[in-house]
């Protein structure tokens, strides 16, 4: 990492989420970070967002807040759009007015999953559900605001704590190991599990890069390789030494309110080429996460 990059105060929205907590842990070691959780600022309220930015006077704004309930979003589009589209647009505008750098996160669910090779940043977005559409609308507003912005599209985020696929598999796996009933997990959706630690480290790498004021854009930032939810579940249980069986099922066997892409693997090659940031392979990142939390 370069010693240059952008100095000054960081204002972090969504500091209570799984990525927000990882960002706060990592960045506050070397930087002045003001973290706001949901209770501190409802990002769905543009006036509250503007007031928080004015109060903190940051040189970097990071938005880890989002409406992430993919199925519920189908029934609450207004709430999803307020948090995922309007809020980042307001933050990006404020960042531009202040000459601050804005970092925002988006999702593999902006794609329809019809592809069979890793998606690149310039592949056409075609979200299947409200969540993906609200995140895509957020990307457009951020890019349209005209300031210095980084939109990091990520996928299948997990940590050793909080509510995510890893902790759900751990809980269910321990229960099923007792009862002997197998777990059933979808095996026809492909993606790249990404640890919040790896994504937070990539974010820190961008902030420390000498070219930060010139390299605005959308970047994919997922761990390398690909697997299915079933493959990911097996790796989690193996890594935790939980002796529960995992039976593969299809998406049709497990209907959900929102449709999900069948193949949403992202290529993070641009991040590597432009910033020299190499995301770890998903299996290695999972091992690090399990070791760190052991
Ligand atoms: N999780 C994934 O698998 C995944 C995949 C692709 C992309 N992403 C993106 O990665 C980023 C981080 O996601 P994450 O996994 O860390 O999500 P998360 O754990 O759900 O955290 C999101 C945080 O935003 C907060 N929030 C929601 N609505 C808010 C509002 N109106 N005002 C203020 N705060 C609000 C939530 O608070 P409450 O809990 O109180 O609502 C939560 O603390 C998001 O941009 C997400 O879209 C995530």
Tab-separated table of C-alpha atoms in Angstrom, residues 35 185 284:
chain	number	residue	atom	x	y	z
A	35	UNK	CA	-18.927	5.257	12.646
A	185	UNK	CA	-28.755	-26.631	0.469
A	284	UNK	CA	-8.226	-19.486	1.671
